[in-house]
Coordinates of C-alpha atoms and ligand atoms in Angstrom, one line a residue:
M1 CA 26.3 -107.4 74.8
S2 CA 26.5 -109.7 71.9
S3 CA 25.0 -112.7 74.0
A4 CA 24.2 -113.5 77.5
Q5 CA 27.5 -114.6 79.7
P6 CA 27.0 -118.0 81.1
G7 CA 26.4 -118.3 84.6
A8 CA 25.9 -114.3 85.0
L9 CA 23.3 -112.6 86.9
W10 CA 21.8 -109.5 85.1
V11 CA 20.2 -107.1 87.3
V12 CA 18.2 -105.1 84.6
A13 CA 15.8 -102.1 85.4
T14 CA 12.4 -101.8 83.4
P15 CA 10.5 -98.7 83.4
I16 CA 8.2 -96.7 86.0
G17 CA 5.5 -96.2 83.9
H18 CA 6.0 -95.0 80.1
R19 CA 7.0 -98.9 78.7
D20 CA 9.5 -97.5 76.1
D21 CA 11.8 -96.7 79.2
L22 CA 13.3 -100.0 78.6
S23 CA 17.0 -99.6 77.3
A24 CA 18.4 -101.2 74.0
R25 CA 20.6 -103.0 76.1
A26 CA 18.0 -104.2 78.4
I27 CA 16.0 -105.3 75.7
E28 CA 19.1 -107.5 74.1
T29 CA 19.9 -108.7 77.3
L30 CA 16.2 -110.0 78.2
R31 CA 16.3 -112.0 74.8
A32 CA 19.5 -113.2 75.3
V33 CA 19.6 -114.8 78.8
D34 CA 18.1 -118.3 79.7
V35 CA 15.3 -117.5 81.9
I36 CA 14.1 -114.2 83.7
A37 CA 13.3 -114.0 87.2
A38 CA 10.4 -111.5 87.7
E39 CA 8.6 -109.9 91.1
D40 CA 5.3 -110.7 88.9
T41 CA 5.4 -112.5 86.1
R42 CA 1.7 -111.8 84.7
H43 CA 2.7 -108.1 85.8
S44 CA 6.1 -108.4 83.5
R45 CA 4.9 -110.3 80.7
P46 CA 2.9 -107.3 78.7
L47 CA 6.0 -105.3 79.1
L48 CA 8.0 -108.0 77.4
V49 CA 5.5 -109.2 74.9
H50 CA 5.7 -105.3 73.4
H51 CA 9.6 -105.7 73.3
G52 CA 9.7 -108.7 71.5
V53 CA 10.9 -110.8 74.5
D54 CA 10.1 -114.3 75.0
T55 CA 12.4 -115.8 77.4
P56 CA 10.8 -118.1 79.6
L57 CA 9.9 -116.2 83.4
I58 CA 9.9 -117.8 86.7
A59 CA 8.9 -115.7 90.1
L60 CA 10.9 -114.2 92.5
H61 CA 9.0 -112.3 95.0
E62 CA 9.1 -111.6 99.0
H63 CA 6.9 -114.6 99.9
N64 CA 9.0 -117.1 97.8
E65 CA 12.4 -115.4 98.0
R66 CA 14.6 -117.9 100.1
D67 CA 13.6 -121.0 98.0
A68 CA 13.5 -119.1 94.6
V69 CA 17.1 -117.9 95.4
D70 CA 18.8 -121.5 96.1
A71 CA 17.0 -122.5 92.6
I72 CA 18.3 -119.5 91.0
V73 CA 21.7 -119.8 92.3
R74 CA 22.3 -123.6 91.5
R75 CA 21.0 -122.6 87.7
L76 CA 23.6 -119.9 87.8
V77 CA 26.4 -122.2 89.1
A78 CA 25.4 -124.6 86.5
G79 CA 26.1 -121.9 83.9
E80 CA 23.0 -120.7 83.0
S81 CA 22.3 -116.6 82.5
V82 CA 19.4 -115.4 84.2
A83 CA 18.1 -111.8 84.3
L84 CA 16.6 -110.3 87.4
I85 CA 13.5 -107.6 86.9
S86 CA 11.1 -106.1 89.4
D87 CA 7.7 -104.6 88.7
A88 CA 9.1 -101.2 88.0
G89 CA 12.0 -99.5 88.2
T90 CA 15.5 -100.9 89.4
P91 CA 15.5 -104.1 91.2
L92 CA 16.5 -104.1 95.0
I93 CA 15.4 -100.4 95.1
S94 CA 12.2 -101.1 97.5
D95 CA 12.0 -104.3 95.7
P96 CA 13.3 -107.8 95.8
G97 CA 16.4 -108.9 94.7
F98 CA 18.9 -108.2 97.9
R99 CA 19.0 -112.1 98.9
L100 CA 19.5 -113.2 95.1
V101 CA 22.7 -111.0 94.7
R102 CA 23.9 -111.5 98.0
A103 CA 24.1 -115.4 97.4
A104 CA 25.1 -115.0 93.8
L105 CA 28.2 -112.9 95.0
A106 CA 28.6 -115.6 97.6
A107 CA 28.9 -118.1 95.0
N108 CA 31.4 -116.4 92.8
V109 CA 28.3 -115.6 90.4
R110 CA 29.3 -112.3 88.4
C111 CA 26.4 -110.0 89.1
I112 CA 25.9 -107.3 86.0
P113 CA 24.0 -104.2 86.0
V114 CA 21.7 -102.9 83.3
P115 CA 20.6 -99.9 84.6
G116 CA 17.7 -97.8 83.9
A117 CA 14.6 -96.0 85.6
C118 CA 14.2 -95.5 89.0
A119 CA 11.9 -93.5 90.8
A120 CA 14.0 -91.6 93.2
I121 CA 16.4 -90.5 90.9
A122 CA 13.5 -89.5 88.0
A123 CA 12.0 -87.3 90.8
L124 CA 15.1 -85.9 91.9
S125 CA 16.3 -84.9 88.7
V126 CA 13.2 -82.8 88.4
A127 CA 12.7 -81.7 91.9
G128 CA 14.8 -78.5 91.9
L129 CA 16.3 -79.4 95.4
P130 CA 19.7 -79.9 95.9
S131 CA 21.3 -83.0 94.1
D132 CA 24.8 -82.9 95.2
R133 CA 24.1 -84.8 98.5
F134 CA 21.1 -87.1 99.4
V135 CA 19.8 -89.9 101.1
F136 CA 17.0 -92.3 100.0
E137 CA 14.7 -93.7 102.7
G138 CA 12.4 -95.8 100.7
F139 CA 9.1 -95.9 102.4
L140 CA 8.4 -94.4 106.1
P141 CA 6.8 -96.8 109.0
P142 CA 3.3 -97.1 108.1
K143 CA 2.4 -96.3 111.8
A144 CA 2.2 -92.7 113.0
T145 CA 4.6 -93.3 115.8
G146 CA 7.0 -95.2 113.8
R147 CA 6.9 -92.9 111.2
R148 CA 7.7 -89.5 113.1
Q149 CA 10.2 -91.3 115.1
R150 CA 12.1 -91.9 111.7
L151 CA 11.4 -88.3 110.5
Q152 CA 12.7 -86.7 113.8
E153 CA 16.2 -88.7 113.4
L154 CA 16.1 -87.3 109.9
A155 CA 15.4 -83.5 110.5
G156 CA 18.8 -82.3 111.2
D157 CA 20.4 -84.1 108.1
A158 CA 21.5 -81.2 105.4
R159 CA 20.9 -83.7 102.5
T160 CA 17.8 -83.8 100.5
V161 CA 16.0 -86.6 102.0
I162 CA 13.6 -88.9 99.3
F163 CA 10.9 -90.9 100.6
Y164 CA 8.7 -93.2 98.4
E165 CA 5.0 -93.1 99.6
S166 CA 1.5 -95.0 99.1
S167 CA -1.0 -92.3 97.6
H168 CA -3.0 -93.6 100.8
R169 CA -0.5 -92.2 103.1
V170 CA 0.6 -89.1 101.3
A171 CA -1.4 -86.6 103.1
E172 CA -1.0 -88.3 106.4
S173 CA 2.9 -87.8 105.6
L174 CA 3.3 -84.5 104.4
A175 CA 1.4 -83.4 107.6
D176 CA 3.8 -85.3 109.8
M177 CA 6.9 -84.0 107.7
R178 CA 5.8 -80.4 108.2
D179 CA 5.6 -80.5 112.0
V180 CA 8.6 -82.6 112.7
F181 CA 10.9 -80.6 109.8
G182 CA 8.9 -77.0 110.1
A183 CA 6.4 -75.4 107.6
E184 CA 8.9 -73.6 105.8
R185 CA 11.1 -76.5 104.7
E186 CA 10.8 -76.8 101.0
A187 CA 9.4 -80.2 99.5
V188 CA 8.5 -81.5 96.1
L189 CA 5.8 -84.1 95.5
A190 CA 6.6 -86.1 92.4
R191 CA 3.5 -88.2 91.0
E192 CA 2.9 -90.4 88.4
L193 CA 6.3 -89.7 86.9
T194 CA 6.5 -90.9 83.1
K195 CA 2.4 -91.4 82.9
M196 CA -0.4 -89.5 81.5
F197 CA -0.9 -87.6 85.1
E198 CA 2.8 -86.8 85.6
T199 CA 2.7 -83.9 88.2
V200 CA 5.8 -81.9 90.2
L201 CA 4.8 -79.8 92.9
G202 CA 7.2 -78.1 94.6
E203 CA 6.0 -75.5 97.9
P204 CA 7.2 -75.1 101.5
L205 CA 5.7 -78.0 103.5
A206 CA 2.6 -76.4 104.7
E207 CA 1.4 -75.8 101.5
L208 CA 2.2 -78.8 100.4
A209 CA 0.5 -80.5 103.1
A210 CA -2.6 -78.3 102.7
R211 CA -3.0 -78.3 98.7
V212 CA -2.8 -82.3 99.0
A213 CA -5.0 -82.8 101.8
S214 CA -7.7 -80.6 100.3
D215 CA -7.3 -82.3 96.8
P216 CA -8.1 -86.0 96.2
D217 CA -6.6 -85.8 92.8
Q218 CA -2.9 -85.4 94.8
Q219 CA -3.6 -88.4 96.9
R220 CA -3.7 -90.7 93.5
G221 CA -1.2 -92.8 91.8
E222 CA 2.8 -93.3 92.6
C223 CA 4.3 -90.7 94.6
V224 CA 7.8 -89.9 95.3
I225 CA 8.1 -87.0 98.3
L226 CA 11.5 -85.2 98.3
V227 CA 12.4 -82.7 101.2
A228 CA 15.4 -80.2 101.3
G229 CA 18.1 -80.8 103.8
R230 CA 18.1 -78.5 107.0
G231 CA 20.1 -75.4 105.3
E232 CA 22.2 -72.8 107.4
E233 CA 19.1 -70.5 107.8
A234 CA 17.6 -73.2 109.7
D235 CA 20.7 -74.4 111.6
A236 CA 21.0 -70.5 112.7
K237 CA 17.2 -70.7 113.8
L238 CA 18.1 -74.1 115.7
A239 CA 20.5 -72.4 117.4
E240 CA 18.9 -69.6 118.5
G241 CA 15.6 -71.7 119.5
Q242 CA 18.1 -73.7 121.8
R243 CA 19.5 -71.0 123.1
I244 CA 16.3 -69.2 124.2
F245 CA 14.8 -73.2 125.3
A246 CA 17.7 -73.4 127.9
I247 CA 17.1 -69.9 129.4
L248 CA 13.2 -70.4 129.6
R249 CA 13.4 -74.1 130.8
D250 CA 14.7 -72.7 134.1
E251 CA 11.6 -70.6 134.7
L252 CA 8.9 -72.7 132.9
P253 CA 7.4 -76.1 132.5
P254 CA 9.6 -77.6 129.3
A255 CA 6.8 -78.1 126.8
K256 CA 5.9 -74.2 127.3
A257 CA 9.4 -73.1 127.1
A258 CA 10.0 -74.9 123.9
K259 CA 6.5 -73.4 122.7
M260 CA 7.6 -70.1 123.5
A261 CA 11.4 -70.7 122.0
A262 CA 9.8 -72.0 119.0
A263 CA 7.5 -68.9 118.1
I264 CA 10.5 -66.5 119.1
S265 CA 13.2 -68.4 117.2
G266 CA 11.0 -69.8 114.3
A267 CA 12.9 -73.2 114.9
P268 CA 10.5 -76.2 115.0
R269 CA 9.3 -76.8 118.1
K270 CA 9.7 -80.8 117.9
L271 CA 13.4 -80.3 117.5
L272 CA 13.9 -78.3 120.5
Y273 CA 11.9 -80.6 122.7
E274 CA 10.4 -83.7 122.3
G275 CA 7.2 -83.4 124.8
Ligands
SAM1 N1 12.2 -100.3 92.3 C1 11.4 -99.0 91.9 C2 12.2 -98.1 91.5 O1 13.3 -98.0 91.2 O2 11.8 -96.8 91.6 C3 10.4 -98.9 93.3 C4 9.7 -99.5 93.7 S1 8.9 -99.6 95.0 C5 7.9 -100.9 95.6 C6 7.4 -98.7 94.3 C7 7.4 -96.9 94.3 O3 8.0 -96.2 93.7 C8 6.0 -96.5 94.8 O4 5.2 -96.4 95.8 C9 6.5 -95.1 94.8 O5 6.5 -94.5 95.8 C10 7.5 -95.1 93.7 N2 7.3 -95.0 91.9 C11 7.5 -96.1 91.2 N3 6.9 -95.4 90.0 C12 6.6 -94.3 90.1 C13 6.1 -93.1 89.7 N4 5.8 -93.6 88.0 N5 6.2 -91.9 89.8 C14 6.4 -91.7 91.4 N6 6.8 -92.8 92.0 C15 7.0 -94.1 91.6

């Protein structure tokens, strides 16, 4: 890009930790636009100063998004160029910006991506889990009931599942994943990527949940959790569990039938009977 195109919205990824993970094109774009819409202007300023960007900043965050979007679209339609950044990584990925991009497109404004860091993709790239098909789930519901329900919906998915999680809830979430997906399902905790205490732990869910529960250091910083999809072996176990459950259910209370069918087949009890 030689200069910012008038009337374009540039959606610019910023680092997820290491401040040099800002591309040359991102720096050039941020210098050239008329204004940068940032999630938190105080948070972004040091990064911009470090890279010699002194473009004016305006705030666009979840609390002012509706009003800010109208004002930004007016500027875009009037011919100004605007860059959108979030506190970290790619805007719109568990971050504000969706409303702005929708409104800009509706006003026939060109939206131009300047790609870069994204914690989900960085984690997937080093997790060692199948990466040919994956699903990004963002943050799980914070309360246990909603979280378990969402996990239940995902338990049969054959694709690698990627979650963002707060460090305060990582131990609880891993324990729920172990219960719903089964103790043996492979999982990875990717913490503090590109930062000083970067850690990537890959283990079956039972071991990973136990390790994180017993080590407060693993409950710090920013976390991505990745869980392998349900494999063919798991499919076979589930089919066997369902067959045994169907037989035992005629003779036993369903909860007991599910417990025995799970013990015999190795299938997760919760996938056989939710009770
Ligand atoms: N837009 C960002 C992106 O592209 O990844 C995500 C923003 S979301 C509000 C913040 C969450 O992303 C954190 O709670 C954590 O789950 C994940 N995350 C961000 N930076 C990370 C890092 N350096 N290491 C691991 N996870 C990170």
